[in-house]
PDB file of C-alpha atoms in Angstrom:
ATOM      1  CA  MET A  15      62.073 -40.760 199.206  1.00  0.00           C
ATOM      2  CA  SER A  16      59.183 -42.393 198.303  1.00  0.00           C
ATOM      3  CA  THR A  17      59.358 -44.472 195.063  1.00  0.00           C
ATOM      4  CA  LEU A  18      55.758 -46.030 193.014  1.00  0.00           C
ATOM      5  CA  THR A  19      55.339 -49.611 192.122  1.00  0.00           C
ATOM      6  CA  ILE A  20      53.964 -49.317 188.697  1.00  0.00           C
ATOM      7  CA  ASN A  21      51.825 -51.520 187.094  1.00  0.00           C
ATOM      8  CA  THR A  22      51.302 -50.825 183.324  1.00  0.00           C
ATOM      9  CA  LEU A  23      46.983 -51.017 182.608  1.00  0.00           C
ATOM     10  CA  THR A  24      47.422 -50.890 178.852  1.00  0.00           C
ATOM     11  CA  ALA A  25      50.019 -51.542 175.985  1.00  0.00           C
ATOM     12  CA  SER A  26      49.266 -47.691 175.208  1.00  0.00           C
ATOM     13  CA  MET A  27      49.130 -46.359 178.222  1.00  0.00           C
ATOM     14  CA  GLY A  28      48.182 -46.001 181.714  1.00  0.00           C
ATOM     15  CA  ALA A  29      49.385 -46.719 185.138  1.00  0.00           C
ATOM     16  CA  GLU A  30      47.890 -48.426 188.123  1.00  0.00           C
ATOM     17  CA  ILE A  31      50.629 -46.970 191.126  1.00  0.00           C
ATOM     18  CA  SER A  32      50.438 -48.641 194.245  1.00  0.00           C
ATOM     19  CA  GLY A  33      53.839 -48.309 197.078  1.00  0.00           C
ATOM     20  CA  ILE A  34      52.752 -44.788 197.781  1.00  0.00           C
ATOM     21  CA  GLY A  35      49.878 -43.276 200.993  1.00  0.00           C
ATOM     22  CA  LEU A  36      48.555 -40.249 201.838  1.00  0.00           C
ATOM     23  CA  ASP A  37      51.457 -38.810 204.000  1.00  0.00           C
ATOM     24  CA  GLN A  38      53.984 -39.828 201.723  1.00  0.00           C
ATOM     25  CA  LEU A  39      51.522 -37.724 198.836  1.00  0.00           C
ATOM     26  CA  LEU A  40      51.597 -34.081 201.315  1.00  0.00           C
ATOM     27  CA  HIS A  41      54.512 -33.834 202.610  1.00  0.00           C
ATOM     28  CA  ASP A  42      57.978 -36.161 200.764  1.00  0.00           C
ATOM     29  CA  ASP A  43      59.276 -33.363 198.630  1.00  0.00           C
ATOM     30  CA  THR A  44      60.219 -36.586 196.117  1.00  0.00           C
ATOM     31  CA  VAL A  45      56.710 -37.023 194.886  1.00  0.00           C
ATOM     32  CA  PRO A  46      55.411 -34.098 192.818  1.00  0.00           C
ATOM     33  CA  GLU A  47      58.501 -34.756 190.512  1.00  0.00           C
ATOM     34  CA  LEU A  48      58.088 -38.871 190.294  1.00  0.00           C
ATOM     35  CA  ILE A  49      54.221 -37.800 189.444  1.00  0.00           C
ATOM     36  CA  TRP A  50      54.715 -36.046 186.714  1.00  0.00           C
ATOM     37  CA  ASN A  51      57.492 -38.328 185.437  1.00  0.00           C
ATOM     38  CA  ALA A  52      54.673 -41.116 185.516  1.00  0.00           C
ATOM     39  CA  LEU A  53      52.097 -39.059 184.143  1.00  0.00           C
ATOM     40  CA  ARG A  54      54.431 -37.978 181.064  1.00  0.00           C
ATOM     41  CA  GLU A  55      55.469 -41.707 180.848  1.00  0.00           C
ATOM     42  CA  HIS A  56      51.904 -43.526 181.122  1.00  0.00           C
ATOM     43  CA  GLY A  57      49.368 -40.591 180.072  1.00  0.00           C
ATOM     44  CA  VAL A  58      46.916 -41.692 183.432  1.00  0.00           C
ATOM     45  CA  LEU A  59      47.968 -42.537 186.735  1.00  0.00           C
ATOM     46  CA  LEU A  60      45.266 -44.311 189.000  1.00  0.00           C
ATOM     47  CA  PHE A  61      44.848 -44.851 192.608  1.00  0.00           C
ATOM     48  CA  HIS A  62      43.534 -46.617 195.086  1.00  0.00           C
ATOM     49  CA  ASP A  63      42.130 -46.100 198.616  1.00  0.00           C
ATOM     50  CA  LEU A  64      44.140 -43.091 199.143  1.00  0.00           C
ATOM     51  CA  GLY A  65      41.908 -41.642 201.394  1.00  0.00           C
ATOM     52  CA  PHE A  66      41.388 -38.657 199.911  1.00  0.00           C
ATOM     53  CA  THR A  67      38.941 -35.650 201.710  1.00  0.00           C
ATOM     54  CA  PRO A  68      38.321 -32.141 199.519  1.00  0.00           C
ATOM     55  CA  ASP A  69      41.032 -30.338 201.136  1.00  0.00           C
ATOM     56  CA  THR A  70      43.432 -33.599 201.264  1.00  0.00           C
ATOM     57  CA  GLN A  71      43.145 -34.075 197.304  1.00  0.00           C
ATOM     58  CA  LEU A  72      43.472 -29.673 197.535  1.00  0.00           C
ATOM     59  CA  GLN A  73      46.672 -30.198 199.560  1.00  0.00           C
ATOM     60  CA  PHE A  74      48.051 -32.620 196.392  1.00  0.00           C
ATOM     61  CA  SER A  75      47.066 -30.881 194.016  1.00  0.00           C
ATOM     62  CA  GLU A  76      48.696 -27.807 195.119  1.00  0.00           C
ATOM     63  CA  ARG A  77      51.989 -29.954 194.838  1.00  0.00           C
ATOM     64  CA  LEU A  78      51.911 -30.815 191.492  1.00  0.00           C
ATOM     65  CA  GLY A  79      51.332 -26.958 190.301  1.00  0.00           C
ATOM     66  CA  THR A  80      49.306 -23.871 190.393  1.00  0.00           C
ATOM     67  CA  LEU A  81      45.523 -25.004 191.569  1.00  0.00           C
ATOM     68  CA  ASP A  82      43.199 -22.921 189.458  1.00  0.00           C
ATOM     69  CA  ARG A  83      40.590 -21.891 192.317  1.00  0.00           C
ATOM     70  CA  THR A  84      38.340 -20.335 190.073  1.00  0.00           C
ATOM     71  CA  ASN A  85      36.870 -23.728 189.822  1.00  0.00           C
ATOM     72  CA  GLY A  86      33.802 -24.193 193.145  1.00  0.00           C
ATOM     73  CA  GLU A  87      33.920 -20.511 193.873  1.00  0.00           C
ATOM     74  CA  GLN A  88      30.164 -19.661 193.103  1.00  0.00           C
ATOM     75  CA  TYR A  89      29.690 -22.796 195.769  1.00  0.00           C
ATOM     76  CA  ASN A  90      32.318 -22.194 197.982  1.00  0.00           C
ATOM     77  CA  GLU A  91      34.609 -24.634 197.492  1.00  0.00           C
ATOM     78  CA  PRO A  92      37.548 -22.152 195.325  1.00  0.00           C
ATOM     79  CA  GLY A  93      39.694 -25.392 194.148  1.00  0.00           C
ATOM     80  CA  ILE A  94      37.014 -28.377 194.149  1.00  0.00           C
ATOM     81  CA  GLN A  95      34.525 -28.906 191.044  1.00  0.00           C
ATOM     82  CA  ARG A  96      31.585 -31.316 192.263  1.00  0.00           C
ATOM     83  CA  VAL A  97      31.323 -33.625 189.530  1.00  0.00           C
ATOM     84  CA  SER A  98      27.802 -34.124 189.784  1.00  0.00           C
ATOM     85  CA  MET A  99      24.054 -34.334 188.786  1.00  0.00           C
ATOM     86  CA  ASP A 100      22.869 -31.988 190.941  1.00  0.00           C
ATOM     87  CA  PRO A 101      22.693 -28.258 189.705  1.00  0.00           C
ATOM     88  CA  LYS A 102      23.497 -27.455 193.434  1.00  0.00           C
ATOM     89  CA  LYS A 103      26.968 -28.861 193.160  1.00  0.00           C
ATOM     90  CA  ASN A 104      27.538 -28.025 189.207  1.00  0.00           C
ATOM     91  CA  GLY A 105      26.182 -27.182 186.497  1.00  0.00           C
ATOM     92  CA  GLY A 106      23.622 -29.753 186.713  1.00  0.00           C
ATOM     93  CA  GLN A 107      22.077 -32.102 183.585  1.00  0.00           C
ATOM     94  CA  GLU A 108      22.703 -30.291 180.630  1.00  0.00           C
ATOM     95  CA  THR A 109      26.689 -29.439 182.137  1.00  0.00           C
ATOM     96  CA  VAL A 110      27.635 -33.447 183.282  1.00  0.00           C
ATOM     97  CA  ARG A 111      26.070 -34.634 179.902  1.00  0.00           C
ATOM     98  CA  GLY A 112      28.533 -33.041 177.756  1.00  0.00           C
ATOM     99  CA  THR A 113      30.939 -34.978 178.877  1.00  0.00           C
ATOM    100  CA  PHE A 114      29.231 -37.900 178.040  1.00  0.00           C
ATOM    101  CA  ASN A 115      31.676 -37.296 174.624  1.00  0.00           C
ATOM    102  CA  TRP A 116      35.092 -37.275 173.679  1.00  0.00           C
ATOM    103  CA  HIS A 117      36.416 -33.776 175.071  1.00  0.00           C
ATOM    104  CA  MET A 118      39.729 -31.609 176.049  1.00  0.00           C
ATOM    105  CA  ASP A 119      38.870 -29.961 179.584  1.00  0.00           C
ATOM    106  CA  GLY A 120      40.159 -26.124 179.476  1.00  0.00           C
ATOM    107  CA  CYS A 121      39.796 -25.350 175.602  1.00  0.00           C
ATOM    108  CA  THR A 122      37.331 -22.661 175.788  1.00  0.00           C
ATOM    109  CA  LEU A 123      38.998 -21.084 178.494  1.00  0.00           C
ATOM    110  CA  PRO A 124      39.566 -17.146 177.885  1.00  0.00           C
ATOM    111  CA  ALA A 125      42.541 -16.020 176.213  1.00  0.00           C
ATOM    112  CA  GLU A 126      44.771 -15.017 178.740  1.00  0.00           C
ATOM    113  CA  LYS A 127      44.562 -18.601 180.334  1.00  0.00           C
ATOM    114  CA  ASN A 128      45.158 -22.307 179.087  1.00  0.00           C
ATOM    115  CA  PRO A 129      45.077 -25.649 179.043  1.00  0.00           C
ATOM    116  CA  SER A 130      45.326 -27.290 182.438  1.00  0.00           C
ATOM    117  CA  PRO A 131      48.294 -29.679 182.289  1.00  0.00           C
ATOM    118  CA  ALA A 132      46.707 -31.949 184.345  1.00  0.00           C
ATOM    119  CA  THR A 133      43.467 -33.344 185.791  1.00  0.00           C
ATOM    120  CA  ILE A 134      42.792 -35.352 189.490  1.00  0.00           C
ATOM    121  CA  LEU A 135      39.104 -36.591 189.600  1.00  0.00           C
ATOM    122  CA  THR A 136      38.654 -38.888 192.756  1.00  0.00           C
ATOM    123  CA  CYS A 137      35.236 -41.243 193.265  1.00  0.00           C
ATOM    124  CA  ALA A 138      33.274 -40.121 196.018  1.00  0.00           C
ATOM    125  CA  VAL A 139      29.990 -41.784 194.857  1.00  0.00           C
ATOM    126  CA  THR A 140      29.462 -44.506 191.664  1.00  0.00           C
ATOM    127  CA  SER A 141      26.589 -44.120 190.141  1.00  0.00           C
ATOM    128  CA  GLU A 142      24.698 -47.669 189.487  1.00  0.00           C
ATOM    129  CA  THR A 143      24.766 -48.037 186.112  1.00  0.00           C
ATOM    130  CA  GLY A 144      28.072 -46.891 183.352  1.00  0.00           C
ATOM    131  CA  GLY A 145      29.697 -43.708 184.412  1.00  0.00           C
ATOM    132  CA  GLN A 146      33.199 -44.796 183.752  1.00  0.00           C
ATOM    133  CA  THR A 147      35.866 -42.653 182.370  1.00  0.00           C
ATOM    134  CA  GLU A 148      37.465 -43.382 179.303  1.00  0.00           C
ATOM    135  CA  PHE A 149      40.927 -41.927 178.082  1.00  0.00           C
ATOM    136  CA  ALA A 150      42.680 -41.894 174.713  1.00  0.00           C
ATOM    137  CA  SER A 151      45.527 -40.075 174.037  1.00  0.00           C
ATOM    138  CA  THR A 152      46.165 -37.857 170.975  1.00  0.00           C
ATOM    139  CA  ARG A 153      50.011 -37.340 171.360  1.00  0.00           C
ATOM    140  CA  ALA A 154      49.398 -41.334 170.205  1.00  0.00           C
ATOM    141  CA  PHE A 155      46.881 -40.601 167.696  1.00  0.00           C
ATOM    142  CA  PHE A 156      49.591 -38.098 166.259  1.00  0.00           C
ATOM    143  CA  ASP A 157      52.657 -40.049 166.094  1.00  0.00           C
ATOM    144  CA  SER A 158      49.998 -42.524 164.412  1.00  0.00           C
ATOM    145  CA  LEU A 159      50.002 -40.367 161.031  1.00  0.00           C
ATOM    146  CA  SER A 160      51.613 -40.177 158.201  1.00  0.00           C
ATOM    147  CA  ASP A 161      54.073 -37.524 157.629  1.00  0.00           C
ATOM    148  CA  GLU A 162      51.457 -35.813 154.379  1.00  0.00           C
ATOM    149  CA  GLU A 163      48.822 -35.936 156.736  1.00  0.00           C
ATOM    150  CA  LYS A 164      50.621 -34.012 160.268  1.00  0.00           C
ATOM    151  CA  ASP A 165      52.082 -31.828 158.205  1.00  0.00           C
ATOM    152  CA  ARG A 166      48.324 -31.198 156.321  1.00  0.00           C
ATOM    153  CA  LEU A 167      46.527 -30.827 159.857  1.00  0.00           C
ATOM    154  CA  SER A 168      49.788 -28.943 161.586  1.00  0.00           C
ATOM    155  CA  THR A 169      48.151 -26.057 159.180  1.00  0.00           C
ATOM    156  CA  MET A 170      44.373 -25.979 160.746  1.00  0.00           C
ATOM    157  CA  ARG A 171      43.178 -24.216 162.831  1.00  0.00           C
ATOM    158  CA  VAL A 172      39.996 -25.139 165.242  1.00  0.00           C
ATOM    159  CA  VAL A 173      37.646 -22.786 166.809  1.00  0.00           C
ATOM    160  CA  HIS A 174      36.400 -24.668 170.286  1.00  0.00           C
ATOM    161  CA  SER A 175      33.162 -23.551 172.090  1.00  0.00           C
ATOM    162  CA  VAL A 176      30.430 -24.074 174.385  1.00  0.00           C
ATOM    163  CA  ALA A 177      27.837 -23.285 171.575  1.00  0.00           C
ATOM    164  CA  GLY A 178      30.027 -27.243 170.011  1.00  0.00           C
ATOM    165  CA  SER A 179      29.252 -28.897 172.951  1.00  0.00           C
ATOM    166  CA  ARG A 180      26.108 -28.317 173.976  1.00  0.00           C
ATOM    167  CA  ARG A 181      24.677 -28.888 170.141  1.00  0.00           C
ATOM    168  CA  ARG A 182      26.064 -32.096 170.599  1.00  0.00           C
ATOM    169  CA  VAL A 183      23.498 -32.733 173.426  1.00  0.00           C
ATOM    170  CA  ILE A 184      20.716 -30.579 172.204  1.00  0.00           C
ATOM    171  CA  PRO A 185      20.898 -31.261 168.313  1.00  0.00           C
ATOM    172  CA  ASN A 186      17.815 -28.719 168.144  1.00  0.00           C
ATOM    173  CA  PRO A 187      17.470 -26.363 170.744  1.00  0.00           C
ATOM    174  CA  THR A 188      15.363 -23.489 171.482  1.00  0.00           C
ATOM    175  CA  PRO A 189      16.058 -20.246 170.231  1.00  0.00           C
ATOM    176  CA  GLU A 190      16.820 -19.130 173.775  1.00  0.00           C
ATOM    177  CA  GLN A 191      18.918 -21.908 174.119  1.00  0.00           C
ATOM    178  CA  GLU A 192      21.230 -20.466 170.577  1.00  0.00           C
ATOM    179  CA  GLN A 193      21.556 -17.075 172.082  1.00  0.00           C
ATOM    180  CA  ALA A 194      22.313 -17.816 175.402  1.00  0.00           C
ATOM    181  CA  TRP A 195      24.596 -20.436 174.617  1.00  0.00           C
ATOM    182  CA  ALA A 196      25.933 -17.378 171.586  1.00  0.00           C
ATOM    183  CA  ALA A 197      27.242 -15.317 174.455  1.00  0.00           C
ATOM    184  CA  MET A 198      29.267 -18.318 176.217  1.00  0.00           C
ATOM    185  CA  GLN A 199      32.948 -18.464 175.338  1.00  0.00           C
ATOM    186  CA  SER A 200      34.427 -19.530 172.209  1.00  0.00           C
ATOM    187  CA  ARG A 201      38.556 -20.152 171.415  1.00  0.00           C
ATOM    188  CA  GLU A 202      40.029 -20.740 167.999  1.00  0.00           C
ATOM    189  CA  HIS A 203      43.836 -22.860 168.532  1.00  0.00           C
ATOM    190  CA  PRO A 204      46.176 -25.140 166.376  1.00  0.00           C
ATOM    191  CA  MET A 205      44.849 -27.943 165.532  1.00  0.00           C
ATOM    192  CA  VAL A 206      48.231 -29.330 166.148  1.00  0.00           C
ATOM    193  CA  TRP A 207      49.827 -28.251 170.073  1.00  0.00           C
ATOM    194  CA  ARG A 208      53.604 -28.703 169.555  1.00  0.00           C
ATOM    195  CA  HIS A 209      54.684 -28.888 173.154  1.00  0.00           C
ATOM    196  CA  ARG A 210      57.793 -27.608 174.719  1.00  0.00           C
ATOM    197  CA  GLU A 211      57.847 -31.214 176.364  1.00  0.00           C
ATOM    198  CA  GLY A 212      57.020 -34.286 174.958  1.00  0.00           C
ATOM    199  CA  ARG A 213      54.833 -35.776 171.910  1.00  0.00           C
ATOM    200  CA  PRO A 214      52.927 -32.883 169.830  1.00  0.00           C
ATOM    201  CA  SER A 215      49.175 -33.069 170.606  1.00  0.00           C
ATOM    202  CA  VAL A 216      45.254 -32.738 167.888  1.00  0.00           C
ATOM    203  CA  ILE A 217      43.233 -30.392 169.947  1.00  0.00           C
ATOM    204  CA  ILE A 218      39.898 -31.828 169.194  1.00  0.00           C
ATOM    205  CA  GLY A 219      36.754 -33.554 170.643  1.00  0.00           C
ATOM    206  CA  GLY A 220      33.042 -31.982 171.729  1.00  0.00           C
ATOM    207  CA  THR A 221      33.922 -28.297 172.378  1.00  0.00           C
ATOM    208  CA  SER A 222      35.366 -28.470 168.421  1.00  0.00           C
ATOM    209  CA  ASP A 223      33.156 -26.410 166.168  1.00  0.00           C
ATOM    210  CA  TYR A 224      34.653 -25.605 162.716  1.00  0.00           C
ATOM    211  CA  ILE A 225      37.795 -25.786 161.101  1.00  0.00           C
ATOM    212  CA  VAL A 226      38.591 -21.991 160.102  1.00  0.00           C
ATOM    213  CA  GLY A 227      38.071 -21.446 156.627  1.00  0.00           C
ATOM    214  CA  MET A 228      36.303 -24.659 156.224  1.00  0.00           C
ATOM    215  CA  GLY A 229      32.245 -25.012 156.390  1.00  0.00           C
ATOM    216  CA  LYS A 230      30.652 -26.024 160.113  1.00  0.00           C
ATOM    217  CA  ASP A 231      29.359 -28.810 158.366  1.00  0.00           C
ATOM    218  CA  GLU A 232      32.705 -30.093 156.476  1.00  0.00           C
ATOM    219  CA  SER A 233      34.371 -29.529 159.431  1.00  0.00           C
ATOM    220  CA  ARG A 234      32.153 -30.890 161.885  1.00  0.00           C
ATOM    221  CA  LEU A 235      32.810 -34.699 159.227  1.00  0.00           C
ATOM    222  CA  PHE A 236      36.256 -33.824 159.294  1.00  0.00           C
ATOM    223  CA  LEU A 237      36.630 -33.632 162.932  1.00  0.00           C
ATOM    224  CA  ASP A 238      34.072 -36.052 163.848  1.00  0.00           C
ATOM    225  CA  ASP A 239      36.451 -38.586 161.708  1.00  0.00           C
ATOM    226  CA  LEU A 240      39.583 -37.737 163.437  1.00  0.00           C
ATOM    227  CA  VAL A 241      37.982 -38.242 166.970  1.00  0.00           C
ATOM    228  CA  ALA A 242      36.609 -41.507 165.792  1.00  0.00           C
ATOM    229  CA  ARG A 243      40.247 -42.884 164.273  1.00  0.00           C
ATOM    230  CA  ALA A 244      41.660 -40.977 167.951  1.00  0.00           C
ATOM    231  CA  THR A 245      39.529 -43.354 170.209  1.00  0.00           C
ATOM    232  CA  THR A 246      39.468 -46.500 168.179  1.00  0.00           C
ATOM    233  CA  PRO A 247      38.450 -49.708 171.348  1.00  0.00           C
ATOM    234  CA  ASP A 248      42.142 -50.667 170.882  1.00  0.00           C
ATOM    235  CA  ARG A 249      43.341 -46.891 171.948  1.00  0.00           C
ATOM    236  CA  VAL A 250      41.286 -46.666 174.785  1.00  0.00           C
ATOM    237  CA  TYR A 251      41.199 -47.586 178.673  1.00  0.00           C
ATOM    238  CA  SER A 252      38.430 -47.937 179.882  1.00  0.00           C
ATOM    239  CA  HIS A 253      37.922 -47.247 183.944  1.00  0.00           C
ATOM    240  CA  GLU A 254      35.012 -48.645 186.096  1.00  0.00           C
ATOM    241  CA  TRP A 255      34.958 -46.683 189.453  1.00  0.00           C
ATOM    242  CA  SER A 256      35.038 -47.494 192.617  1.00  0.00           C
ATOM    243  CA  VAL A 257      34.884 -45.548 196.003  1.00  0.00           C
ATOM    244  CA  GLY A 258      38.365 -43.670 196.643  1.00  0.00           C
ATOM    245  CA  ASP A 259      39.640 -44.710 193.708  1.00  0.00           C
ATOM    246  CA  THR A 260      42.029 -40.891 191.926  1.00  0.00           C
ATOM    247  CA  VAL A 261      43.095 -40.599 188.127  1.00  0.00           C
ATOM    248  CA  ILE A 262      45.618 -38.618 187.059  1.00  0.00           C
ATOM    249  CA  TRP A 263      46.132 -37.568 183.950  1.00  0.00           C
ATOM    250  CA  ASP A 264      47.517 -35.335 181.170  1.00  0.00           C
ATOM    251  CA  ASN A 265      45.134 -33.229 179.502  1.00  0.00           C
ATOM    252  CA  PRO A 266      46.733 -31.768 176.626  1.00  0.00           C
ATOM    253  CA  GLY A 267      47.666 -35.133 175.383  1.00  0.00           C
ATOM    254  CA  MET A 268      44.571 -36.952 176.020  1.00  0.00           C
ATOM    255  CA  LEU A 269      40.924 -37.386 175.465  1.00  0.00           C
ATOM    256  CA  HIS A 270      38.349 -38.094 177.765  1.00  0.00           C
ATOM    257  CA  ARG A 271      34.908 -39.155 178.137  1.00  0.00           C
ATOM    258  CA  VAL A 272      32.330 -40.161 180.474  1.00  0.00           C
ATOM    259  CA  GLN A 273      29.374 -43.196 179.794  1.00  0.00           C
ATOM    260  CA  PRO A 274      26.668 -41.842 179.990  1.00  0.00           C
ATOM    261  CA  TYR A 275      24.861 -42.413 183.984  1.00  0.00           C
ATOM    262  CA  GLU A 276      20.860 -41.515 184.924  1.00  0.00           C
ATOM    263  CA  ASP A 277      19.878 -38.608 185.449  1.00  0.00           C
ATOM    264  CA  GLY A 278      18.707 -38.708 189.436  1.00  0.00           C
ATOM    265  CA  SER A 279      22.411 -40.444 189.893  1.00  0.00           C
ATOM    266  CA  ALA A 280      24.129 -39.734 193.215  1.00  0.00           C
ATOM    267  CA  ARG A 281      27.304 -39.765 191.101  1.00  0.00           C
ATOM    268  CA  GLU A 282      29.446 -37.633 192.381  1.00  0.00           C
ATOM    269  CA  MET A 283      33.110 -37.091 191.860  1.00  0.00           C
ATOM    270  CA  ILE A 284      36.024 -34.662 193.366  1.00  0.00           C
ATOM    271  CA  ARG A 285      38.148 -32.634 190.502  1.00  0.00           C
ATOM    272  CA  CYS A 286      40.934 -30.514 190.908  1.00  0.00           C
ATOM    273  CA  THR A 287      42.497 -28.942 187.656  1.00  0.00           C
ATOM    274  CA  LEU A 288      45.944 -27.210 187.630  1.00  0.00           C
ATOM    275  CA  VAL A 289      46.396 -23.524 185.733  1.00  0.00           C
ATOM    276  CA  GLY A 290      47.943 -23.962 182.717  1.00  0.00           C
ATOM    277  CA  GLU A 291      50.871 -22.243 182.242  1.00  0.00           C
ATOM    278  CA  GLU A 292      51.529 -23.542 178.019  1.00  0.00           C
ATOM    279  CA  PRO A 293      49.697 -22.117 175.205  1.00  0.00           C
ATOM    280  CA  THR A 294      48.966 -23.619 173.031  1.00  0.00           C
ATOM    281  CA  GLU A 295      51.061 -21.767 170.315  1.00  0.00           C
TER     282      GLU A 295
END
């Protein structure tokens, strides 16, 4: 039976996990529950030098839940997304630049799918500059609001779209880009996600395009203000990557972003996500 050694990363969230190795992660039947319990409590879990290969990361991820194998299918690596500026490995620079903004994974999935409960990310190659991944808890942010503001946000609905994210990267798109973006996914969610387990979270970030019933300009100001308040420095954990680091985070309760890095960077992260089972409403 395994145990985890847990050292907190910040006063508000995050934990560095030690005292457990690859063999235990892959074969000990007590490990999945230990990981989920730690994730619910701390939101972000950091491991060093587990020795993951893409295959063993897949095996471990499948122990935590149903693996989303649609990631990486077009690159003949079902279940693996290589986060890279190289368009032969990923969507390329435009896709990666979208992650420079605060966001939650899976907000623009088709209506029959739900956002992933957790993301598992391992560093294969670091960038020369930038590249830190930052996290901020939207559960803690909701807890901090007044009752009046909680009630107000709970009545709101937000449309998330790929176009909304791309406009933050390319604020003056060409007509061709606008047309391409319009054909991409969009999805309406409640502003507040009231989870079956744990605290409510706020569904905001770079893909949030507009609030239903509110003009787009007013929506953008309102949404940007929420993100700014949720990500003040005292609420953020910034992770400086080393090769072999693995981070797992509570996707439904966490905003994350990567600090900008150079377009020609060899930085590469190995990403797995789980199939979401809980709808946002």
